[in-house]
Coordinates of C-alpha atoms in Angstrom, one line a residue:
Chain A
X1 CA 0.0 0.0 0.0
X2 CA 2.8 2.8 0.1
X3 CA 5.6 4.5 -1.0
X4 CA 7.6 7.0 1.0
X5 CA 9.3 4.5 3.0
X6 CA 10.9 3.2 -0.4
X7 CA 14.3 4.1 -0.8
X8 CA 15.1 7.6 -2.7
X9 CA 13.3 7.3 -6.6
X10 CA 10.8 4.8 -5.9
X11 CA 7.7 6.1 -7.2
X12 CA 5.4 8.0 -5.4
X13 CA 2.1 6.1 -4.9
X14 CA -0.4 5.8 -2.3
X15 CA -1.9 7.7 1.0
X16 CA -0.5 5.1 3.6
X17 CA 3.4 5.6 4.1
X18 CA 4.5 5.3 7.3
X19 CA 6.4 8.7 6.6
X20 CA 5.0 12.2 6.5
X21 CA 3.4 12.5 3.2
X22 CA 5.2 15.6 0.9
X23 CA 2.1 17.9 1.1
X24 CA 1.7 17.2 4.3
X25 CA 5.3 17.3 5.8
X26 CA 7.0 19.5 8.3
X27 CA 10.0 19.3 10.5
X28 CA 13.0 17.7 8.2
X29 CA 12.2 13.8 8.6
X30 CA 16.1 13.9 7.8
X31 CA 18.5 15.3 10.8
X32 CA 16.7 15.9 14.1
X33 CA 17.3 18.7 16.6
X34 CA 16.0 19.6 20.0
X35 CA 13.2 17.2 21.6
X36 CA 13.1 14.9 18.2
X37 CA 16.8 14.2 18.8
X38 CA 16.3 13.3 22.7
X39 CA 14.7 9.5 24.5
X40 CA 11.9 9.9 26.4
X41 CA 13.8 9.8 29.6
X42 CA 15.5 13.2 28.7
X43 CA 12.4 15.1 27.2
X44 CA 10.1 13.9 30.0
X45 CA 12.5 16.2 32.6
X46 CA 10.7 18.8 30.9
X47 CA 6.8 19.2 33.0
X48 CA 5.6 20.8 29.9
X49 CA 6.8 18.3 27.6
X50 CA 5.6 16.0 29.1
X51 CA 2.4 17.0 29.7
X52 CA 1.8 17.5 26.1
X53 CA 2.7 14.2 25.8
X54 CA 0.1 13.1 27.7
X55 CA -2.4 14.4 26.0
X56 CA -1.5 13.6 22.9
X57 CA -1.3 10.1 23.7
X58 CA -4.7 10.8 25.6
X59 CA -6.2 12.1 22.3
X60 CA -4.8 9.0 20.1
X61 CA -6.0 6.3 22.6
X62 CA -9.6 7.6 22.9
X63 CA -9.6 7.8 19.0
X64 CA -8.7 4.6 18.3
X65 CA -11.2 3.6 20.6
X66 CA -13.7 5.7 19.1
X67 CA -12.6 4.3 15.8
X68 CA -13.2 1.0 16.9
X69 CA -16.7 1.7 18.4
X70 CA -17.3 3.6 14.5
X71 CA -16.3 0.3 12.1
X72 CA -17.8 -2.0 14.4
X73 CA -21.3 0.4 14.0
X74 CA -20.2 0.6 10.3
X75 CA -20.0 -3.4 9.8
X76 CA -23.7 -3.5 10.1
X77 CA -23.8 -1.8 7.2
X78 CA -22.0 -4.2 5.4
X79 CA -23.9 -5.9 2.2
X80 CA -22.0 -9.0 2.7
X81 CA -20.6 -10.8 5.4
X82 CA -17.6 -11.0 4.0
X83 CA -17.5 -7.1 3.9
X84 CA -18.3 -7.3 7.5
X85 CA -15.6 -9.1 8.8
X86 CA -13.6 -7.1 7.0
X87 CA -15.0 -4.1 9.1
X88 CA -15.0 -6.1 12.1
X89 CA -10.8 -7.0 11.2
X90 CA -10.2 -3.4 11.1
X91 CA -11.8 -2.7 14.2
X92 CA -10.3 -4.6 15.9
X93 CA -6.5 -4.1 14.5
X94 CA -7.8 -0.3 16.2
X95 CA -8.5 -1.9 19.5
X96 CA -4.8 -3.2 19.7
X97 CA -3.6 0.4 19.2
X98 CA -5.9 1.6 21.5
X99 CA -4.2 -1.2 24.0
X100 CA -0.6 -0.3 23.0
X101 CA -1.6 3.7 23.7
X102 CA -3.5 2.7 27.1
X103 CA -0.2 0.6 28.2
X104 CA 2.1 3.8 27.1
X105 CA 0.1 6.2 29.2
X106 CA 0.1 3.5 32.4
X107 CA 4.1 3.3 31.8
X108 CA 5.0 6.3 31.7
X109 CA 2.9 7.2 34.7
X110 CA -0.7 8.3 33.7
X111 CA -3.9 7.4 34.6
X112 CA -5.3 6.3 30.5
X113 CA -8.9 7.7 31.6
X114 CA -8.1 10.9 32.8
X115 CA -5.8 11.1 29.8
X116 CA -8.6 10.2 27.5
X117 CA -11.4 12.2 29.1
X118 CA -10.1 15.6 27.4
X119 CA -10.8 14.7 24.2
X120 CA -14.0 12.7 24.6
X121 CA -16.2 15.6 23.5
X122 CA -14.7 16.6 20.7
X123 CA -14.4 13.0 19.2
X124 CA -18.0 11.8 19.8
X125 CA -19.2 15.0 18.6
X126 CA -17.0 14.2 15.3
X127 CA -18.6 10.8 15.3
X128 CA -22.5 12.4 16.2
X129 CA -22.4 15.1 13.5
X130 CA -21.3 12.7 10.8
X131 CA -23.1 9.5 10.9
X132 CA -22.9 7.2 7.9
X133 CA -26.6 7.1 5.9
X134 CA -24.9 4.3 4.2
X135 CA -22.1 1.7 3.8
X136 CA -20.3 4.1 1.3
X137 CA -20.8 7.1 3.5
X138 CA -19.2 4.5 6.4
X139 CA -16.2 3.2 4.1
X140 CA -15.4 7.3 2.9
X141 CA -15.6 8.6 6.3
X142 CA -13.2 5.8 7.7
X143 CA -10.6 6.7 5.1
X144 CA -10.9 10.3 5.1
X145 CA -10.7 10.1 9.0
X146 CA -8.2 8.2 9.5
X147 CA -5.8 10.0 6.5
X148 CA -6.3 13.7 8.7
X149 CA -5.5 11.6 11.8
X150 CA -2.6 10.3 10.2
X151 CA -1.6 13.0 8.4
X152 CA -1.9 15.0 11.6
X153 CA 0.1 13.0 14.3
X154 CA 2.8 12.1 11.5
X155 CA 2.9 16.0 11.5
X156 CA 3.3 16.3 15.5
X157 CA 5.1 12.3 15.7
X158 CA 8.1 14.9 13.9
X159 CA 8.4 17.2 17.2
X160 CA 8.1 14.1 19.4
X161 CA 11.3 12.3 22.0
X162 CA 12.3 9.0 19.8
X163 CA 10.3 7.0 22.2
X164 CA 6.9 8.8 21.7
X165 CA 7.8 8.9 18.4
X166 CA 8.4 5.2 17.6
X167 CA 4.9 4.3 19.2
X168 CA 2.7 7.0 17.6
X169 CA 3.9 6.2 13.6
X170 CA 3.5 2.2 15.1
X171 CA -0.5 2.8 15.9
X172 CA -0.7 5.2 12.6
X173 CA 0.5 2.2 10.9
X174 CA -1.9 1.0 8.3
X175 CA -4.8 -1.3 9.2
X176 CA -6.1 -2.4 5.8
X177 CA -8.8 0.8 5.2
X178 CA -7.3 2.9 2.7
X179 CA -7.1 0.3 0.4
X180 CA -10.2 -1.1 1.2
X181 CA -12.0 1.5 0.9
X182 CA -10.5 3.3 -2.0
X183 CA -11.1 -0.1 -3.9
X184 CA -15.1 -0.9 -2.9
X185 CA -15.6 3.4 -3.3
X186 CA -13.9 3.1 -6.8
X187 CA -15.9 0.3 -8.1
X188 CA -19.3 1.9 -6.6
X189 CA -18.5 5.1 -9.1
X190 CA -17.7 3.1 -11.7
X191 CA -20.8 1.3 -11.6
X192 CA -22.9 4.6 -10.9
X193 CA -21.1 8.2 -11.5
X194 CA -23.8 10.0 -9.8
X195 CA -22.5 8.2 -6.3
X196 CA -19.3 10.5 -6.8
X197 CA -21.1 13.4 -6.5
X198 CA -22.9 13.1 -3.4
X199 CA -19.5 11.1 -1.8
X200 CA -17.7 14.4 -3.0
X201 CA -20.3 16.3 -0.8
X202 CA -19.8 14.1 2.0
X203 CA -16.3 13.8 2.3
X204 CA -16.5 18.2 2.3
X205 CA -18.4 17.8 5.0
X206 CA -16.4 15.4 7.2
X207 CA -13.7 17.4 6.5
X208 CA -15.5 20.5 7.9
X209 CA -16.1 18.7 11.0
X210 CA -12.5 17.1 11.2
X211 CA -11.4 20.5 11.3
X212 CA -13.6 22.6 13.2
X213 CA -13.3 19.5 16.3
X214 CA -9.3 19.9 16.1
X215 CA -9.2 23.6 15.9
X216 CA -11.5 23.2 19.2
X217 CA -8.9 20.8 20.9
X218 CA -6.2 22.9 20.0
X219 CA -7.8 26.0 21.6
X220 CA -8.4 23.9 24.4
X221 CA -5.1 22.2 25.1
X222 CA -2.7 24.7 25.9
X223 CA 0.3 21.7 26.3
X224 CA -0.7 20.2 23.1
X225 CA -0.8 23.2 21.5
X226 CA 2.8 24.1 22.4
X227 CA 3.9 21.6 21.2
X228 CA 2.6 21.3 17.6
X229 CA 4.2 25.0 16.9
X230 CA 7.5 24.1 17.9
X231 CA 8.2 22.7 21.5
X232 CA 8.5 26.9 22.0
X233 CA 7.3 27.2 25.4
X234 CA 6.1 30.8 24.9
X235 CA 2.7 30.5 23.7
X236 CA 0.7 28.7 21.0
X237 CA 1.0 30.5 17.3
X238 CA -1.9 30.8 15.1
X239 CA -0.3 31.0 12.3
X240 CA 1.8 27.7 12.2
X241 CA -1.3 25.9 13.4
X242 CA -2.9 27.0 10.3
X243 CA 0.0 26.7 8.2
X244 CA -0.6 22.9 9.4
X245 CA -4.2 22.4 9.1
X246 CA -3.5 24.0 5.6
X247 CA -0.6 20.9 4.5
X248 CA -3.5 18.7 6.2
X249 CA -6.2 19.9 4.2
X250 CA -4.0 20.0 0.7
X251 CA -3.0 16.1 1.0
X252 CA -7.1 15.7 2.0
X253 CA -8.0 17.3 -1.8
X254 CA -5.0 15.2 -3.7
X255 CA -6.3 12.0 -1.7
X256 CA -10.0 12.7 -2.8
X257 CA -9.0 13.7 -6.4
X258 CA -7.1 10.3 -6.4
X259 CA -10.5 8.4 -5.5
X260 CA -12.2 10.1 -8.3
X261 CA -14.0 12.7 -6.2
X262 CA -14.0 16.1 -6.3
X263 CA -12.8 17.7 -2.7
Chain B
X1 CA -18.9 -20.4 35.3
X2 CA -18.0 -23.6 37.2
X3 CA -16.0 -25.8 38.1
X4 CA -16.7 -29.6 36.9
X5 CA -13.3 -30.4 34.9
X6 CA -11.7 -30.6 38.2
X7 CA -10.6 -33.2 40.3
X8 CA -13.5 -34.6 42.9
X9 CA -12.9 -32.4 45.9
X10 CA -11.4 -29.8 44.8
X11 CA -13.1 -26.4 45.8
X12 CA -15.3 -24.7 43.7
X13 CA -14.2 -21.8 42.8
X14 CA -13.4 -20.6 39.1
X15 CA -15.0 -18.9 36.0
X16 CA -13.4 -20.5 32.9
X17 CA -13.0 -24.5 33.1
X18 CA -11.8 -25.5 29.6
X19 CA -14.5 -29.0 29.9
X20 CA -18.0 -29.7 30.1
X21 CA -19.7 -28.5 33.0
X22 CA -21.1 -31.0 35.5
X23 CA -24.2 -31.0 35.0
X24 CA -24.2 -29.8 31.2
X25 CA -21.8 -33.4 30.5
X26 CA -22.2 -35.6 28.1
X27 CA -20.1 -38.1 26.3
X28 CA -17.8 -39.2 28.6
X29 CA -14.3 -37.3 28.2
X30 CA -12.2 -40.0 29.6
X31 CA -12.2 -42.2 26.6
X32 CA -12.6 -41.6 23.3
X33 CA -14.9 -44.0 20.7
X34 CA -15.9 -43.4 17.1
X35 CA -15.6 -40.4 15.6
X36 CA -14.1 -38.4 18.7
X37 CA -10.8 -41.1 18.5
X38 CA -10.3 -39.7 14.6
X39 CA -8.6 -37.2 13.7
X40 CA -9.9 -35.1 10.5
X41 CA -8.7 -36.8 7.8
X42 CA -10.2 -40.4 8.8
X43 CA -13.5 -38.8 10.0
X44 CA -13.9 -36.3 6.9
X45 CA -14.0 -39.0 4.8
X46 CA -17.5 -40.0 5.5
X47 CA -19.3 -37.1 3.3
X48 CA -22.2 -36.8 5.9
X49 CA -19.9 -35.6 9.3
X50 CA -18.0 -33.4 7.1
X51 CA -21.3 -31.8 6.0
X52 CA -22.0 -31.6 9.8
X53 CA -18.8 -30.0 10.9
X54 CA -19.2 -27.2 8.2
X55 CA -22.2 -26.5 10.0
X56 CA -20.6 -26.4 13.3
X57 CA -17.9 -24.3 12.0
X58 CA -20.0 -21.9 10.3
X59 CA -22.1 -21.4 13.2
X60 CA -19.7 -20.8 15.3
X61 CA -18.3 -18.4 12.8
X62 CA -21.0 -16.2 12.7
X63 CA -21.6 -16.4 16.2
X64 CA -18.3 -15.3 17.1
X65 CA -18.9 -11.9 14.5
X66 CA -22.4 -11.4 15.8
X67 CA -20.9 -11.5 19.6
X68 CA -18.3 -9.3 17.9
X69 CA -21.4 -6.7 17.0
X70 CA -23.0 -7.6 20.1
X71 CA -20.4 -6.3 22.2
X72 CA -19.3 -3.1 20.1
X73 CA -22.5 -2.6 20.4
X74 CA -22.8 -2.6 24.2
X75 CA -19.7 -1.0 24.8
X76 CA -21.5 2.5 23.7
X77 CA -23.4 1.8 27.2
X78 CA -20.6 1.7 29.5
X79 CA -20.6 4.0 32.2
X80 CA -16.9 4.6 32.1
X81 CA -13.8 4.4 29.7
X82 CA -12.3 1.7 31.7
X83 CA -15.7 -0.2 31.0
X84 CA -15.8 0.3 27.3
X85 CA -12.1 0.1 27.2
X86 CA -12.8 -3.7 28.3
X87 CA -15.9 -4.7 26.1
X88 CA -13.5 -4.0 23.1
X89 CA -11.2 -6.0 24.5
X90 CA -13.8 -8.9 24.4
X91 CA -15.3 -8.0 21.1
X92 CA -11.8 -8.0 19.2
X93 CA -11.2 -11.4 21.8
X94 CA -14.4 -12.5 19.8
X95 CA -13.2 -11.2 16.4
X96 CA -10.0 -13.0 16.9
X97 CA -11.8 -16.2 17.3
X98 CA -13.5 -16.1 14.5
X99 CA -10.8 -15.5 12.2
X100 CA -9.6 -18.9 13.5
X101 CA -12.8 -20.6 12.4
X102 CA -12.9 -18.9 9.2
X103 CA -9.0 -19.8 8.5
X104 CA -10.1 -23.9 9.5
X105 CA -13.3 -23.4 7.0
X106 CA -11.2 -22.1 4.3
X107 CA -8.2 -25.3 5.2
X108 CA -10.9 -27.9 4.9
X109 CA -12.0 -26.5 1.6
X110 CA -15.1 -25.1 2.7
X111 CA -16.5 -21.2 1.5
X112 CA -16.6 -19.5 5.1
X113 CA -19.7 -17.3 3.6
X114 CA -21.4 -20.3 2.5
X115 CA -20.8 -21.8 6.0
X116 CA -22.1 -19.2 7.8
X117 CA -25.1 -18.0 5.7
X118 CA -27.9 -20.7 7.1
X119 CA -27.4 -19.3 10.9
X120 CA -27.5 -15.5 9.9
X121 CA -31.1 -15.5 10.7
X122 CA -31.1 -17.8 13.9
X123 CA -28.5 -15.6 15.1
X124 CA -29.5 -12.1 13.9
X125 CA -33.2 -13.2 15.3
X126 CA -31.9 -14.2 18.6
X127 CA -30.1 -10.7 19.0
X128 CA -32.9 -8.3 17.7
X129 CA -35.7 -10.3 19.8
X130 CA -32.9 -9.7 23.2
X131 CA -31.4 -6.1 22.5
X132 CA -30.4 -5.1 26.2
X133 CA -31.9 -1.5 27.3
X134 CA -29.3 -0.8 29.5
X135 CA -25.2 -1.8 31.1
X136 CA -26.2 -4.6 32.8
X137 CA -28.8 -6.2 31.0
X138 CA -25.7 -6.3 28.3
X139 CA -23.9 -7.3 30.7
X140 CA -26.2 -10.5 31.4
X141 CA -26.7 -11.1 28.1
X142 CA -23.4 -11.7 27.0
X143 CA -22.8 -13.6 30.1
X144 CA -25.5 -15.6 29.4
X145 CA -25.0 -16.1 26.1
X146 CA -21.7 -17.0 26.2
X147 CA -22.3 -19.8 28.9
X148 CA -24.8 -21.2 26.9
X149 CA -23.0 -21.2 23.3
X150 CA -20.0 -22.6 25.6
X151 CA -22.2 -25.6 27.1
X152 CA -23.4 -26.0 23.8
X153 CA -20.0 -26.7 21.8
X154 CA -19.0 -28.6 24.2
X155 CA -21.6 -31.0 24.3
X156 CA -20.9 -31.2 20.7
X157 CA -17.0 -31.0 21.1
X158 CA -17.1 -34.5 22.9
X159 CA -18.4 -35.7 19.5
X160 CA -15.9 -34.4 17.4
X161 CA -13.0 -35.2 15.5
X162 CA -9.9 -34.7 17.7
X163 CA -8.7 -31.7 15.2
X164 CA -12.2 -29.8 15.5
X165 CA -12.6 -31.1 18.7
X166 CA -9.4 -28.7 19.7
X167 CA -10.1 -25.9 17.6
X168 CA -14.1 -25.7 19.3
X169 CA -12.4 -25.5 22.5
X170 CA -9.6 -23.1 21.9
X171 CA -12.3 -21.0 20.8
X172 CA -14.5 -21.3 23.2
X173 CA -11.9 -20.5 25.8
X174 CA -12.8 -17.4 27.9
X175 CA -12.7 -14.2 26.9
X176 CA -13.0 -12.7 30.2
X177 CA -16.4 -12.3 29.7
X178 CA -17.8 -14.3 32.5
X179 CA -15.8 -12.5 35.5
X180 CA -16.4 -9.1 34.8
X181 CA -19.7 -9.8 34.0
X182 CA -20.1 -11.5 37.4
X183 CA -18.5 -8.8 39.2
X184 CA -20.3 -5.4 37.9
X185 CA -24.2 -7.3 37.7
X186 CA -23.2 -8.6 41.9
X187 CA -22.2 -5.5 42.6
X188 CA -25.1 -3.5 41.1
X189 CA -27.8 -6.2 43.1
X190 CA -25.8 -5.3 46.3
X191 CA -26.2 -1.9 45.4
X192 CA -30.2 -2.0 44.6
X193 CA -31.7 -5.6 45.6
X194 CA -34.3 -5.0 43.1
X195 CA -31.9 -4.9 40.0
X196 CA -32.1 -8.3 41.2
X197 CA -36.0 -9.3 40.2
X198 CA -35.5 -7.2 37.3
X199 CA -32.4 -9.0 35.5
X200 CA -34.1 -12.6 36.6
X201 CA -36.7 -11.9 34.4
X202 CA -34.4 -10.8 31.9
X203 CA -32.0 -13.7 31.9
X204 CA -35.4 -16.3 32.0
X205 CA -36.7 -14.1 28.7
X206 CA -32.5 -14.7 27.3
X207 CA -32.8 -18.6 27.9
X208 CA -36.3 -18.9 26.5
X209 CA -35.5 -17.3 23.3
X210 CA -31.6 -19.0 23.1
X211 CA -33.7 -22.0 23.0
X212 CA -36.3 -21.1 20.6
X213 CA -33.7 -20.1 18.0
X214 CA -31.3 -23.1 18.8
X215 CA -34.2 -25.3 18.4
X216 CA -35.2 -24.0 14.8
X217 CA -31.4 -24.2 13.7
X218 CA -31.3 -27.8 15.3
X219 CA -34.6 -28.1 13.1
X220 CA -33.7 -26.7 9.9
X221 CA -30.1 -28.2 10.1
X222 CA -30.7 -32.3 9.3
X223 CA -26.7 -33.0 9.0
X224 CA -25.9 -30.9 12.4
X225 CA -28.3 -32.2 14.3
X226 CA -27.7 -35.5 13.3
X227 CA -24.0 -35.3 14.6
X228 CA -25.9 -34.1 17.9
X229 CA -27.1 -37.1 18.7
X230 CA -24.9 -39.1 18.6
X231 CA -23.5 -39.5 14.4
X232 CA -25.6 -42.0 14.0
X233 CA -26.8 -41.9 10.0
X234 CA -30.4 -42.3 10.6
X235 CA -32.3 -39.5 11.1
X236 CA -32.5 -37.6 14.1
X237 CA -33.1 -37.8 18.0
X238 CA -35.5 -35.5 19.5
X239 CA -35.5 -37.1 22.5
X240 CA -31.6 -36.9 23.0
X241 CA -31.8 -33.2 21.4
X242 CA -34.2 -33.0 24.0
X243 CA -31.9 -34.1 26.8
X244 CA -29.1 -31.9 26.1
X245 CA -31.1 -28.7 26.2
X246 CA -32.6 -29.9 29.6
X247 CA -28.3 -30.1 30.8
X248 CA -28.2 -26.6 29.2
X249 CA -31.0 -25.0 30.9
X250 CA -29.7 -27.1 34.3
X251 CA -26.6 -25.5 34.0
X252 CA -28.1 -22.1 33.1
X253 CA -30.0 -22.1 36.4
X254 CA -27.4 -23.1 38.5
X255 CA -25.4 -20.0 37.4
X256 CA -28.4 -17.7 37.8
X257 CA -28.5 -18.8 41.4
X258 CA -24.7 -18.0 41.8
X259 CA -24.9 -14.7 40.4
X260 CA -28.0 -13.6 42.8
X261 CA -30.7 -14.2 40.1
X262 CA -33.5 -16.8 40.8
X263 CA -33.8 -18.4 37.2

């Protein structure tokens, strides 16, 4: 399924590397400085840091949980069984991350629930405001969500202690969906053109929502905030945070072009 | 729940025996005759038991992706994250499981769909006809259902081939299911004695329609049901079908009792 992994040349192909995608890249992937080029040991010293760290690993642990709780809803949709378990696979392949998170936050300290409970609100009102009508609706939202999630924490994994780092871009690690869903969304347009249009229309609005929920966790989380413009500790900048939702919303257009809809 | 597999004497304590229960035993398990001292490859050979163990398979397939559903489903009731945290554990416990029988369908040549497709409705009816209103009548449920599906198989396991004879009870191993269930619903009755009254009825309405559905598949299902009592070739047993739901429901009530519920 990928391609920025590959060594230099290879050609560029899908939306699942386990690298930052170009659109959506940001600090050099290449020579790290500052808090990318410390362990966790070192970057924890820091109360802020670590904080941040926290939630982040708060807000990733509660989404793959929420994820789960979404394609298991989403595999009743499903027109075969088949199709189901396929749903029911992916669910749970989010459980395990959700596991591997939960363990992380008890390691290093943290109590997972009161981690999570942050960014409960924000999630489920993703989830409530944009409920599949349908098992297309279900397979689109499940790849456009989880390509902004990814795109986003590959974006903060960049600013993150080796540690942190190694275990976010693990859980981000490709569960089967995008190539899943890009295949049965495909084939659906094929057989009926007129499905693209409405899809196009729905994946607008998910991404709407996507946004408008992180821009309200990121006025929210002052730590987390910090962090994503820079590990500064003076304050959260607008500007980069836009500059980011910008990359994040550019690789969300070239992935919907790619699946034949208009973004 | 119990407690059987052990030696005489020893004290009755534990949830997740890996044997019949006492009072839900059949065929002996201390020597094997027939079919159970096959392995696959001598028993498959006679077209009819093959046919049956599909059957068993595929059920068991489907209701290890319904339970899947079931679960996902109830999770979305917990009271806290720790509580839905757990659920998903089971479901992807029960999503796990079923891979395993759709891999052994697949090895014995078998189409897992196929398989599965005549207990979609036994199954799907069984859960519409029982969807829990609140935490602990999911709770019950599942615990319920579980103990029965697992009394069941394993009155069928003792009839088995010693290949599917292994896998039935790998899979039917606990999931964890049973103890947490045990603990939150005992803990709720100590809380508010008449949760108690309330969940008896609820477990007696779970057992009667179990039983309807299991009867109709048992019904419907010549080739199955035949295996049930006994592989003998001609025709089925009502009597002996009979019999083993009267060990199910034994067992059922003996469990009610432990929890607090008069079944």
């Amino acid at each position: 399924m990928t391609s920025s992994d590959k060594p230099e040349n290879a050609p560029e192909t899908a939306a699942e590397s386990t690298e930052p995608t170009g659109s959506a890249q940001s600090a050099g992937s290449t020579e790290r400085t500052g808090i990318a080029a410390q362990d966790w040991a070192r970057a924890s010293a820091e109360p802020q840091y670590r904080a941040a760290v926290v939630d982040l690993l708060g807000a990733l642990a509660y989404g793959e949980l929420a994820a789960f709780e979404r394609l298991a809803e989403d595999a009743k949709l499903a027109p075969t069984l088949a199709d189901k378990a396929e749903l029911a696979k992916m669910a749970s392949a989010e459980f395990h991350h959700f596991e591997r998170l939960r363990n992380r936050l008890t390691e290093i300290g943290a109590e997972p629930t009161e981690a999570m409970e942050p960014f409960v609100a924000a999630l489920d009102g993703f989830h409530r405001q944009t409920a599949p009508s349908d098992w297309l609706e279900g397979l689109v939202k499940a790849y456009v969500g989880d390509s902004i999630a990814s795109d986003f924490y590959r974006e903060v994994a960049a600013r993150l202690d080796a540690d942190t780092r190694e275990l976010v871009l693990a859980v981000l690690d490709d569960t089967g969906h995008a190539g899943f869903a890009v295949e049965k969304v495909r084939a659906a347009i094929d057989a009926d053109p007129r499905v693209g249009g409405r899809l196009a229309l729905w994946a607008r609005r998910l991404m709407g929502e996507a946004l408008s929920q992180s821009q309200r966790v990121v006025a929210e989380r002052d730590a987390l905030s910090t962090m994503l413009v820079g590990g500064v500790a003076d304050g959260f900048d607008l500007a980069e945070v836009g500059r980011m939702f910008s990359r994040i919303t550019e690789a969300h257009t070239k992935r919907m072009a790619a699946l034949g809809l208009a973004a």
